[in-house]
Short mmCIF file of N, CA, C and O in Angstrom, two decimals:
data_model
loop_
_atom_site.label_atom_id
_atom_site.label_comp_id
_atom_site.label_asym_id
_atom_site.label_seq_id
_atom_site.Cartn_x
_atom_site.Cartn_y
_atom_site.Cartn_z
N MET A 1 -13.94 -0.19 1.24
CA MET A 1 -15.14 0.16 1.38
C MET A 1 -14.47 1.79 1.78
O MET A 1 -15.02 2.80 1.28
N LEU A 2 -13.27 1.83 2.53
CA LEU A 2 -12.76 3.54 3.11
C LEU A 2 -11.98 3.85 1.42
O LEU A 2 -12.13 4.80 1.62
N ALA A 3 -11.48 3.11 0.61
CA ALA A 3 -11.36 3.88 -0.78
C ALA A 3 -12.80 4.74 -1.29
O ALA A 3 -12.75 5.65 -1.77
N ALA A 4 -13.70 4.00 -1.59
CA ALA A 4 -15.32 4.27 -1.93
C ALA A 4 -15.39 5.71 -1.42
O ALA A 4 -15.95 6.60 -1.44
N ILE A 5 -15.61 5.84 0.48
CA ILE A 5 -15.31 6.98 1.17
C ILE A 5 -14.89 8.09 0.90
O ILE A 5 -15.02 9.28 0.37
N VAL A 6 -13.28 7.27 0.70
CA VAL A 6 -12.33 8.26 0.68
C VAL A 6 -12.82 9.67 -0.95
O VAL A 6 -12.91 10.36 -0.60
N GLU A 7 -13.20 8.81 -1.81
CA GLU A 7 -13.65 9.35 -2.96
C GLU A 7 -15.05 9.90 -3.00
O GLU A 7 -15.06 11.17 -3.48
N GLU A 8 -16.08 9.55 -2.24
CA GLU A 8 -17.04 10.65 -1.66
C GLU A 8 -16.94 11.70 -1.21
O GLU A 8 -17.38 13.17 -1.53
N ALA A 9 -15.38 11.64 -0.16
CA ALA A 9 -15.47 12.61 0.60
C ALA A 9 -14.94 13.50 0.04
O ALA A 9 -14.76 14.91 -0.03
N SER A 10 -13.84 13.09 -0.96
CA SER A 10 -12.77 14.29 -1.17
C SER A 10 -13.29 14.82 -3.04
O SER A 10 -12.42 15.87 -3.05
N GLY A 11 -14.51 13.96 -3.35
CA GLY A 11 -14.43 14.26 -4.54
C GLY A 11 -13.52 13.81 -5.84
O GLY A 11 -13.25 14.31 -6.94
N GLN A 12 -12.26 13.32 -5.45
CA GLN A 12 -11.29 12.72 -6.06
C GLN A 12 -11.57 11.44 -6.30
O GLN A 12 -11.71 10.88 -5.53
N THR A 13 -10.53 10.64 -7.00
CA THR A 13 -10.18 9.42 -7.55
C THR A 13 -9.31 8.82 -6.36
O THR A 13 -8.52 9.95 -5.61
N TYR A 14 -9.56 7.61 -5.98
CA TYR A 14 -8.71 7.36 -4.71
C TYR A 14 -7.09 7.60 -5.20
O TYR A 14 -6.34 7.89 -3.94
N GLU A 15 -6.78 7.17 -5.89
CA GLU A 15 -5.43 6.69 -6.10
C GLU A 15 -5.01 8.70 -6.24
O GLU A 15 -4.39 8.79 -5.74
N ARG A 16 -5.39 9.50 -7.01
CA ARG A 16 -5.55 11.04 -7.29
C ARG A 16 -5.50 11.18 -5.62
O ARG A 16 -4.80 12.42 -5.72
N PHE A 17 -6.11 11.25 -4.87
CA PHE A 17 -6.21 11.25 -3.46
C PHE A 17 -4.90 10.93 -3.08
O PHE A 17 -4.41 11.46 -1.75
N LEU A 18 -4.77 9.93 -2.85
CA LEU A 18 -3.60 9.00 -2.30
C LEU A 18 -2.20 10.03 -2.65
O LEU A 18 -1.27 10.51 -1.78
N ALA A 19 -2.00 10.17 -4.16
CA ALA A 19 -0.51 10.98 -4.77
C ALA A 19 -1.09 12.76 -4.09
O ALA A 19 0.44 12.31 -3.38
N ARG A 20 -1.78 12.91 -3.59
CA ARG A 20 -1.44 14.34 -3.24
C ARG A 20 -1.60 13.86 -1.65
O ARG A 20 -0.64 15.44 -1.35
N HIS A 21 -1.91 13.56 -1.03
CA HIS A 21 -2.23 13.87 0.47
C HIS A 21 -1.29 12.96 1.35
O HIS A 21 -0.50 13.32 2.35
N LEU A 22 -0.53 11.88 0.78
CA LEU A 22 0.33 10.71 1.14
C LEU A 22 1.47 10.59 0.74
O LEU A 22 2.88 11.00 1.28
N PHE A 23 1.51 10.37 -0.90
CA PHE A 23 2.65 10.38 -1.53
C PHE A 23 3.33 11.31 -2.17
O PHE A 23 4.81 11.67 -1.68
N ALA A 24 2.78 12.31 -2.52
CA ALA A 24 3.81 13.63 -2.40
C ALA A 24 4.24 14.33 -1.46
O ALA A 24 5.44 14.61 -1.87
N PRO A 25 3.66 14.38 -0.61
CA PRO A 25 4.50 14.71 0.84
C PRO A 25 5.45 14.00 1.36
O PRO A 25 6.40 14.46 2.00
N ALA A 26 5.76 12.85 1.11
CA ALA A 26 6.54 11.86 1.19
C ALA A 26 7.53 11.58 0.14
O ALA A 26 8.68 10.96 0.00
N GLY A 27 7.54 12.67 -0.97
CA GLY A 27 8.09 12.41 -2.28
C GLY A 27 8.33 11.28 -3.11
O GLY A 27 9.14 10.90 -4.10
N MET A 28 7.13 10.80 -3.20
CA MET A 28 7.05 9.54 -3.63
C MET A 28 6.30 9.90 -5.14
O MET A 28 4.67 10.31 -5.05
N ASP A 29 6.91 9.65 -5.95
CA ASP A 29 6.31 10.01 -7.44
C ASP A 29 6.24 8.56 -8.37
O ASP A 29 5.85 9.27 -9.36
N GLN A 30 6.75 7.56 -8.13
CA GLN A 30 6.43 6.96 -8.95
C GLN A 30 5.61 5.33 -8.42
O GLN A 30 6.01 4.42 -8.30
N THR A 31 4.49 5.75 -7.67
CA THR A 31 3.54 4.88 -6.71
C THR A 31 2.09 5.33 -7.14
O THR A 31 1.35 6.39 -6.91
N GLY A 32 1.62 4.40 -7.49
CA GLY A 32 0.07 4.18 -8.01
C GLY A 32 -0.71 3.31 -8.89
O GLY A 32 0.28 2.37 -8.64
N TYR A 33 -1.79 3.36 -9.29
CA TYR A 33 -2.06 2.29 -10.14
C TYR A 33 -2.15 2.89 -11.88
O TYR A 33 -1.40 1.90 -12.29
N VAL A 34 -2.02 4.41 -11.86
CA VAL A 34 -2.35 4.47 -13.49
C VAL A 34 -1.58 5.88 -13.62
O VAL A 34 -1.73 6.59 -14.72
N LEU A 35 -1.79 6.67 -12.32
CA LEU A 35 -0.93 7.93 -12.60
C LEU A 35 0.44 8.31 -13.06
O LEU A 35 1.21 8.91 -14.02
N THR A 36 1.15 7.12 -12.80
CA THR A 36 2.35 6.76 -13.03
C THR A 36 2.43 5.75 -14.13
O THR A 36 1.70 4.66 -14.35
N ARG A 37 3.13 6.43 -15.66
CA ARG A 37 2.66 5.23 -17.00
C ARG A 37 4.02 4.44 -16.78
O ARG A 37 4.93 4.67 -16.96
N TRP A 38 3.70 3.31 -16.43
CA TRP A 38 4.75 2.23 -16.19
C TRP A 38 5.38 1.56 -17.38
O TRP A 38 4.39 0.78 -18.06
N PRO A 39 6.36 1.64 -17.59
CA PRO A 39 7.01 0.51 -18.92
C PRO A 39 6.88 -0.92 -18.55
O PRO A 39 7.23 -0.98 -17.18
N ARG A 40 6.34 -1.45 -19.44
CA ARG A 40 5.93 -2.59 -19.10
C ARG A 40 6.95 -3.76 -18.44
O ARG A 40 7.06 -4.41 -17.54
N HIS A 41 8.59 -3.81 -18.78
CA HIS A 41 9.20 -4.21 -18.42
C HIS A 41 9.92 -3.40 -17.09
O HIS A 41 10.71 -4.91 -16.47
N LEU A 42 9.65 -2.93 -16.27
CA LEU A 42 9.85 -2.38 -15.02
C LEU A 42 8.86 -2.89 -14.03
O LEU A 42 8.85 -2.47 -12.81
N VAL A 43 7.66 -3.62 -14.53
CA VAL A 43 6.70 -3.89 -13.45
C VAL A 43 7.04 -5.44 -13.19
O VAL A 43 7.18 -6.37 -14.12
N ALA A 44 6.97 -5.78 -12.07
CA ALA A 44 6.98 -7.12 -11.49
C ALA A 44 6.18 -8.45 -11.95
O ALA A 44 5.42 -7.65 -11.95
N VAL A 45 6.77 -9.43 -12.40
CA VAL A 45 5.56 -10.37 -12.52
C VAL A 45 5.24 -11.03 -11.55
O VAL A 45 5.99 -10.92 -10.30
N GLU A 46 4.01 -11.24 -11.27
CA GLU A 46 3.47 -11.93 -10.16
C GLU A 46 3.72 -13.23 -10.40
O GLU A 46 3.44 -13.87 -11.02
N TYR A 47 3.26 -14.39 -8.98
CA TYR A 47 3.81 -15.68 -8.96
C TYR A 47 2.99 -16.06 -7.83
O TYR A 47 2.84 -15.61 -7.48
N ASP A 48 2.38 -17.34 -7.97
CA ASP A 48 2.07 -18.37 -7.45
C ASP A 48 2.54 -18.63 -6.39
O ASP A 48 3.60 -18.86 -6.62
N SER A 49 1.65 -19.46 -5.27
CA SER A 49 2.61 -20.41 -4.40
C SER A 49 3.28 -21.68 -4.62
O SER A 49 4.57 -22.01 -4.10
N LYS A 50 3.14 -21.70 -6.32
CA LYS A 50 4.05 -22.71 -6.82
C LYS A 50 4.99 -22.25 -7.87
O LYS A 50 5.47 -22.97 -8.75
N GLY A 51 5.18 -21.29 -7.83
CA GLY A 51 6.13 -20.45 -8.71
C GLY A 51 5.87 -20.40 -9.84
O GLY A 51 6.43 -19.81 -10.89
N ARG A 52 4.36 -20.54 -10.46
CA ARG A 52 3.91 -20.28 -11.81
C ARG A 52 3.49 -18.61 -11.96
O ARG A 52 2.57 -18.17 -11.00
N SER A 53 4.04 -18.09 -13.30
CA SER A 53 3.67 -16.78 -13.30
C SER A 53 2.16 -16.41 -13.45
O SER A 53 1.81 -17.30 -14.31
N LYS A 54 1.73 -15.54 -13.01
CA LYS A 54 0.57 -14.87 -12.82
C LYS A 54 0.43 -13.82 -13.94
O LYS A 54 -0.68 -12.74 -13.37
N GLY A 55 1.46 -13.36 -14.25
CA GLY A 55 1.51 -12.08 -15.26
C GLY A 55 1.76 -10.86 -14.44
O GLY A 55 1.89 -11.00 -13.26
N ARG A 56 1.51 -9.70 -15.00
CA ARG A 56 1.70 -8.37 -14.63
C ARG A 56 0.82 -8.05 -13.70
O ARG A 56 -0.42 -8.52 -14.61
N PRO A 57 0.74 -7.27 -12.82
CA PRO A 57 -0.89 -6.81 -12.29
C PRO A 57 -1.53 -5.81 -13.94
O PRO A 57 -3.28 -6.51 -13.43
N PHE A 58 -1.35 -5.66 -14.17
CA PHE A 58 -2.17 -4.78 -15.47
C PHE A 58 -2.58 -5.83 -16.39
O PHE A 58 -3.22 -5.61 -17.59
N ASP A 59 -1.78 -6.91 -16.35
CA ASP A 59 -2.41 -8.15 -17.42
C ASP A 59 -3.53 -8.46 -17.32
O ASP A 59 -4.24 -8.98 -17.66
N HIS A 60 -4.36 -8.27 -15.66
CA HIS A 60 -5.25 -8.56 -15.71
C HIS A 60 -6.74 -7.56 -15.81
O HIS A 60 -5.90 -6.44 -16.24
N PRO A 61 -8.06 -8.36 -15.81
CA PRO A 61 -8.51 -6.95 -16.28
C PRO A 61 -8.72 -6.21 -15.44
O PRO A 61 -8.99 -6.11 -13.92
N TRP A 62 -8.75 -4.67 -15.81
CA TRP A 62 -8.81 -3.50 -15.01
C TRP A 62 -9.79 -2.50 -15.42
O TRP A 62 -10.04 -2.35 -16.81
N ALA A 63 -10.51 -1.70 -14.64
CA ALA A 63 -11.05 -0.34 -15.21
C ALA A 63 -9.75 0.51 -15.69
O ALA A 63 -9.03 0.50 -15.67
N ALA A 64 -10.35 1.46 -16.38
CA ALA A 64 -9.90 2.51 -17.12
C ALA A 64 -9.08 3.58 -16.07
O ALA A 64 -7.56 3.78 -16.20
N ASP A 65 -9.20 3.33 -14.92
CA ASP A 65 -8.79 4.36 -13.73
C ASP A 65 -8.04 3.45 -12.97
O ASP A 65 -8.01 3.70 -11.79
N GLY A 66 -7.74 2.28 -13.15
CA GLY A 66 -7.12 1.23 -12.27
C GLY A 66 -7.70 -0.15 -11.85
O GLY A 66 -8.92 -0.65 -12.74
N PRO A 67 -7.29 -1.04 -10.81
CA PRO A 67 -7.86 -2.28 -10.45
C PRO A 67 -9.39 -1.69 -10.64
O PRO A 67 -9.94 -0.74 -9.68
N TYR A 68 -10.27 -3.08 -10.38
CA TYR A 68 -11.71 -2.69 -10.33
C TYR A 68 -11.56 -2.98 -8.91
O TYR A 68 -10.56 -3.30 -7.62
N TRP A 69 -12.82 -2.43 -8.29
CA TRP A 69 -13.09 -2.06 -6.80
C TRP A 69 -12.85 -3.73 -5.83
O TRP A 69 -12.23 -3.24 -4.29
N ASN A 70 -12.56 -4.83 -6.37
CA ASN A 70 -12.37 -5.41 -5.73
C ASN A 70 -10.73 -5.92 -4.85
O ASN A 70 -10.56 -6.23 -4.34
N LEU A 71 -10.05 -4.87 -5.81
CA LEU A 71 -8.89 -4.36 -5.20
C LEU A 71 -8.61 -3.39 -5.00
O LEU A 71 -7.39 -2.85 -3.75
N ARG A 72 -9.13 -2.20 -5.13
CA ARG A 72 -9.09 -0.89 -4.90
C ARG A 72 -9.35 -1.05 -3.39
O ARG A 72 -10.12 -0.84 -3.05
N GLY A 73 -8.35 0.31 -2.80
CA GLY A 73 -8.36 0.25 -1.64
C GLY A 73 -7.76 -0.88 -0.70
O GLY A 73 -7.11 -0.78 0.22
N ASN A 74 -7.78 -2.07 -0.88
CA ASN A 74 -6.66 -3.21 -0.28
C ASN A 74 -5.27 -3.58 -1.16
O ASN A 74 -5.13 -4.66 -0.42
N GLY A 75 -5.10 -2.99 -2.63
CA GLY A 75 -3.79 -3.80 -2.89
C GLY A 75 -4.13 -3.21 -4.45
O GLY A 75 -4.59 -2.27 -4.92
N GLY A 76 -3.01 -3.90 -5.01
CA GLY A 76 -3.12 -3.64 -6.60
C GLY A 76 -2.23 -2.37 -6.88
O GLY A 76 -1.97 -1.80 -8.19
N MET A 77 -1.63 -1.81 -5.92
CA MET A 77 -0.57 -0.30 -6.02
C MET A 77 0.42 -0.79 -6.73
O MET A 77 1.00 -2.06 -6.19
N LEU A 78 1.32 -0.27 -7.23
CA LEU A 78 2.62 -0.40 -8.09
C LEU A 78 3.17 0.49 -7.24
O LEU A 78 2.82 1.79 -7.19
N SER A 79 4.52 0.28 -7.40
CA SER A 79 5.87 1.15 -6.15
C SER A 79 7.23 0.60 -7.06
O SER A 79 7.73 -0.30 -7.28
N THR A 80 8.06 1.81 -6.83
CA THR A 80 9.59 1.21 -6.87
C THR A 80 10.19 1.07 -5.80
O THR A 80 9.57 1.28 -4.45
N ALA A 81 11.16 0.56 -5.61
CA ALA A 81 12.37 -0.12 -4.59
C ALA A 81 12.53 1.69 -3.98
O ALA A 81 12.59 1.82 -2.48
N GLN A 82 12.78 2.76 -4.22
CA GLN A 82 13.16 3.80 -3.85
C GLN A 82 11.92 4.83 -3.04
O GLN A 82 11.99 5.04 -2.14
N ASP A 83 10.46 4.44 -3.99
CA ASP A 83 9.34 4.97 -3.08
C ASP A 83 9.10 4.79 -1.72
O ASP A 83 8.57 5.10 -0.63
N MET A 84 9.26 3.28 -2.17
CA MET A 84 8.96 2.12 -0.69
C MET A 84 10.05 2.91 0.64
O MET A 84 9.81 2.73 1.62
N LEU A 85 11.21 2.83 0.42
CA LEU A 85 12.20 3.68 1.12
C LEU A 85 11.89 5.39 1.51
O LEU A 85 11.25 5.31 2.75
N ARG A 86 11.05 5.56 0.86
CA ARG A 86 10.55 6.88 0.93
C ARG A 86 9.59 6.63 2.08
O ARG A 86 9.22 7.64 2.82
N TRP A 87 8.72 5.92 1.47
CA TRP A 87 7.48 5.71 2.55
C TRP A 87 7.54 5.11 3.67
O TRP A 87 6.97 5.85 4.98
N HIS A 88 8.87 4.31 4.26
CA HIS A 88 9.14 4.03 5.07
C HIS A 88 10.03 4.99 6.11
O HIS A 88 9.52 4.88 6.89
N ARG A 89 10.72 6.08 5.54
CA ARG A 89 10.83 6.98 6.42
C ARG A 89 10.08 8.03 7.18
O ARG A 89 10.00 8.98 7.17
N ALA A 90 8.71 8.00 5.81
CA ALA A 90 7.85 9.03 6.16
C ALA A 90 6.81 8.61 7.08
O ALA A 90 6.68 9.07 8.23
N LEU A 91 7.14 7.25 7.60
CA LEU A 91 5.73 6.58 8.27
C LEU A 91 7.12 6.82 9.79
O LEU A 91 6.54 6.49 10.91
N LEU A 92 8.40 6.79 9.70
CA LEU A 92 9.24 7.17 11.03
C LEU A 92 9.16 8.34 11.50
O LEU A 92 9.24 8.50 12.61
N GLY A 93 8.92 9.20 11.00
CA GLY A 93 9.25 10.62 10.79
C GLY A 93 8.39 11.26 11.49
O GLY A 93 6.50 10.21 11.42
N ASP A 94 7.71 12.42 11.75
CA ASP A 94 6.52 13.25 12.46
C ASP A 94 6.00 13.81 11.22
O ASP A 94 4.68 14.70 11.65
N GLU A 95 7.12 14.25 10.30
CA GLU A 95 6.27 15.37 9.06
C GLU A 95 5.19 15.00 8.96
O GLU A 95 4.60 15.78 8.60
N ASP A 96 5.26 13.91 8.21
CA ASP A 96 3.97 13.50 7.34
C ASP A 96 3.09 12.38 8.12
O ASP A 96 1.65 12.84 7.86
N LEU A 97 3.52 12.17 9.57
CA LEU A 97 2.67 11.20 10.32
C LEU A 97 2.77 11.63 11.66
O LEU A 97 3.96 11.13 11.87
N PRO A 98 1.98 12.71 12.54
CA PRO A 98 2.58 12.54 14.01
C PRO A 98 2.79 11.05 14.72
O PRO A 98 1.71 10.24 13.99
N ALA A 99 3.05 11.73 15.68
CA ALA A 99 3.25 10.11 16.71
C ALA A 99 2.13 9.45 16.88
O ALA A 99 1.96 8.23 17.19
N ARG A 100 1.20 10.13 17.59
CA ARG A 100 -0.48 9.57 17.80
C ARG A 100 -0.82 8.76 17.04
O ARG A 100 -1.15 7.70 16.75
N ALA A 101 -0.84 9.17 15.71
CA ALA A 101 -1.09 8.29 14.35
C ALA A 101 -0.69 7.16 14.24
O ALA A 101 -1.02 6.29 13.77
N ARG A 102 0.75 7.53 14.15
CA ARG A 102 1.75 6.01 13.62
C ARG A 102 1.77 5.25 15.15
O ARG A 102 1.36 3.81 14.94
N GLU A 103 1.17 5.84 16.30
CA GLU A 103 1.09 4.49 17.52
C GLU A 103 -0.56 3.88 16.96
O GLU A 103 -0.20 2.84 17.33
N LYS A 104 -1.54 4.63 16.20
CA LYS A 104 -2.72 4.10 16.47
C LYS A 104 -2.48 2.98 14.94
O LYS A 104 -3.12 2.03 15.08
N LEU A 105 -1.72 3.48 14.00
CA LEU A 105 -1.41 2.48 12.82
C LEU A 105 -1.17 1.00 12.76
O LEU A 105 -1.04 0.24 12.37
N PHE A 106 -0.21 1.18 14.20
CA PHE A 106 0.67 -0.16 14.56
C PHE A 106 0.26 -0.92 15.67
O PHE A 106 1.23 -1.80 16.00
N GLN A 107 -1.13 -0.43 15.99
CA GLN A 107 -1.24 -0.77 17.52
C GLN A 107 -1.89 -2.25 17.32
O GLN A 107 -2.78 -2.60 15.78
N PRO A 108 -1.43 -3.32 17.64
CA PRO A 108 -2.29 -4.54 17.40
C PRO A 108 -3.43 -4.42 17.53
O PRO A 108 -4.01 -4.04 18.68
N ARG A 109 -4.65 -4.99 16.16
CA ARG A 109 -5.71 -4.96 16.26
C ARG A 109 -6.59 -6.29 16.92
O ARG A 109 -7.46 -6.66 17.27
N VAL A 110 -6.30 -7.35 15.82
CA VAL A 110 -6.54 -8.83 16.22
C VAL A 110 -5.31 -9.80 16.03
O VAL A 110 -4.23 -9.52 15.30
N ARG A 111 -6.00 -10.81 16.84
CA ARG A 111 -4.77 -11.82 16.82
C ARG A 111 -4.63 -13.11 15.56
O ARG A 111 -5.89 -13.17 15.14
N GLU A 112 -3.53 -13.19 15.18
CA GLU A 112 -3.40 -13.98 13.99
C GLU A 112 -3.13 -15.35 14.68
O GLU A 112 -1.79 -15.74 14.72
N PRO A 113 -3.70 -16.11 14.42
CA PRO A 113 -3.50 -17.52 15.01
C PRO A 113 -2.56 -18.58 14.74
O PRO A 113 -1.53 -18.99 14.89
N GLU A 114 -2.39 -18.38 13.26
CA GLU A 114 -1.17 -19.53 12.63
C GLU A 114 0.20 -18.67 12.53
O GLU A 114 0.83 -19.24 12.49
N SER A 115 -0.04 -17.41 13.01
CA SER A 115 1.87 -16.98 12.87
C SER A 115 2.13 -16.51 14.81
O SER A 115 3.60 -16.23 14.94
N GLY A 116 0.51 -16.64 15.36
CA GLY A 116 0.81 -15.61 16.35
C GLY A 116 1.45 -14.04 16.55
O GLY A 116 1.17 -13.56 17.57
N ASN A 117 1.37 -13.39 15.62
CA ASN A 117 1.54 -12.24 15.22
C ASN A 117 0.40 -11.77 15.63
O ASN A 117 -0.99 -12.13 15.84
N SER A 118 -0.11 -10.53 15.41
CA SER A 118 -1.32 -9.30 15.70
C SER A 118 -1.54 -8.68 14.20
O SER A 118 -0.22 -8.82 13.66
N TYR A 119 -2.81 -8.53 13.73
CA TYR A 119 -2.81 -7.55 12.60
C TYR A 119 -3.45 -5.99 13.05
O TYR A 119 -4.19 -6.01 14.35
N GLY A 120 -2.84 -4.98 12.43
CA GLY A 120 -3.04 -3.83 12.39
C GLY A 120 -3.42 -3.02 11.46
O GLY A 120 -2.30 -2.73 11.10
N TYR A 121 -4.35 -2.58 11.11
CA TYR A 121 -4.27 -1.91 10.03
C TYR A 121 -3.31 -1.90 8.77
O TYR A 121 -2.58 -1.25 8.63
N ASP A 122 -3.31 -3.25 8.15
CA ASP A 122 -2.57 -3.87 7.30
C ASP A 122 -0.84 -3.96 7.49
O ASP A 122 -0.35 -4.28 6.80
N TRP A 123 -0.95 -4.32 8.66
CA TRP A 123 0.59 -4.47 9.29
C TRP A 123 0.29 -5.40 10.52
O TRP A 123 -0.34 -5.73 11.06
N SER A 124 1.35 -6.82 10.25
CA SER A 124 1.60 -7.69 10.66
C SER A 124 2.67 -7.29 12.34
O SER A 124 3.54 -6.53 11.97
N ILE A 125 1.68 -7.15 13.31
CA ILE A 125 2.71 -6.65 14.05
C ILE A 125 3.06 -7.94 15.27
O ILE A 125 2.00 -8.97 15.70
N ARG A 126 4.33 -8.05 15.41
CA ARG A 126 5.25 -8.93 16.42
C ARG A 126 5.50 -8.65 17.84
O ARG A 126 6.85 -8.63 17.96
N ALA A 127 4.59 -8.47 18.54
CA ALA A 127 4.93 -8.00 19.69
C ALA A 127 3.33 -7.34 20.40
O ALA A 127 2.59 -6.81 19.61
N PRO A 128 3.57 -7.36 21.67
CA PRO A 128 2.20 -6.69 21.83
C PRO A 128 2.04 -5.11 21.64
O PRO A 128 0.75 -4.89 21.33
N ALA A 129 2.60 -4.15 21.33
CA ALA A 129 2.43 -3.05 21.33
C ALA A 129 3.50 -2.45 20.62
O ALA A 129 4.87 -2.90 20.64
N LEU A 130 3.76 -1.38 20.05
CA LEU A 130 5.01 -0.86 19.69
C LEU A 130 6.06 -0.21 20.76
O LEU A 130 5.82 0.14 21.47
N SER A 131 7.10 -1.20 20.85
CA SER A 131 8.05 -0.76 22.13
C SER A 131 9.45 -1.30 21.37
O SER A 131 9.18 -2.33 20.12
N PRO A 132 10.29 -0.91 22.23
CA PRO A 132 11.81 -1.88 21.87
C PRO A 132 11.30 -3.26 21.31
O PRO A 132 11.17 -4.11 22.06
N GLY A 133 11.92 -3.67 20.08
CA GLY A 133 11.82 -5.15 19.62
C GLY A 133 10.92 -5.49 18.94
O GLY A 133 10.92 -6.29 18.63
N THR A 134 9.84 -4.35 18.83
CA THR A 134 8.74 -4.87 18.51
C THR A 134 8.96 -4.65 16.67
O THR A 134 9.40 -3.74 16.18
N THR A 135 8.58 -5.59 15.86
CA THR A 135 8.63 -5.68 14.06
C THR A 135 7.35 -5.64 13.75
O THR A 135 6.09 -6.33 14.12
N ALA A 136 6.99 -4.86 12.70
CA ALA A 136 5.65 -4.38 11.96
C ALA A 136 5.87 -4.91 10.36
O ALA A 136 7.32 -3.75 10.09
N ALA A 137 5.28 -5.81 9.81
CA ALA A 137 6.06 -5.89 8.16
C ALA A 137 4.19 -5.25 7.84
O ALA A 137 3.24 -5.65 8.24
N THR A 138 4.39 -4.82 6.65
CA THR A 138 3.15 -4.65 6.33
C THR A 138 2.67 -6.43 5.33
O THR A 138 3.64 -7.20 5.13
N THR A 139 1.21 -6.54 5.40
CA THR A 139 0.79 -7.11 4.51
C THR A 139 0.22 -7.05 3.31
O THR A 139 0.02 -7.91 2.52
N GLY A 140 0.67 -5.91 2.59
CA GLY A 140 0.27 -5.71 1.55
C GLY A 140 1.22 -5.91 0.38
O GLY A 140 2.00 -6.59 0.49
N ARG A 141 0.98 -5.73 -0.87
CA ARG A 141 1.44 -6.54 -1.87
C ARG A 141 1.92 -5.48 -2.95
O ARG A 141 1.32 -4.40 -2.93
N TRP A 142 3.00 -5.14 -3.07
CA TRP A 142 4.11 -3.94 -3.77
C TRP A 142 4.87 -4.90 -5.03
O TRP A 142 5.53 -5.68 -4.70
N GLY A 143 4.82 -4.39 -5.93
CA GLY A 143 5.73 -4.40 -7.35
C GLY A 143 6.79 -3.45 -7.07
O GLY A 143 6.56 -2.33 -7.02
N SER A 144 7.73 -3.99 -7.89
CA SER A 144 9.00 -2.71 -7.95
C SER A 144 9.55 -3.25 -9.43
O SER A 144 9.44 -4.48 -9.98
#
């Protein structure tokens, strides 16, 4: 739903908005659905829990501008290891994401009973709040 709101409010596609306002400031030019023209051999193959190949993300039905709305805004984006490192660095610094916004991003919101961790805005948080020793891991799926 947030992706649809971003598109309506900005007048841009969700991918174009992210590329301009999040990825470009972080130096990420190899992240997106379709803006980056991915050579097939460079995209990771997805596997299920039994190790069976499910193909590459774009092997599944997609709209012309990326995944259908069941994935848009919650996954389906492709990236490289280098861009993931740039994203990590952007999240650590104050230039792209102010400290107050980062605190909200990593704030535990919902307890995950199966792991004992908490969920917070697409992050699995292992501690009551961001403090020394806190671990935050993305729950998103990224191919490289």
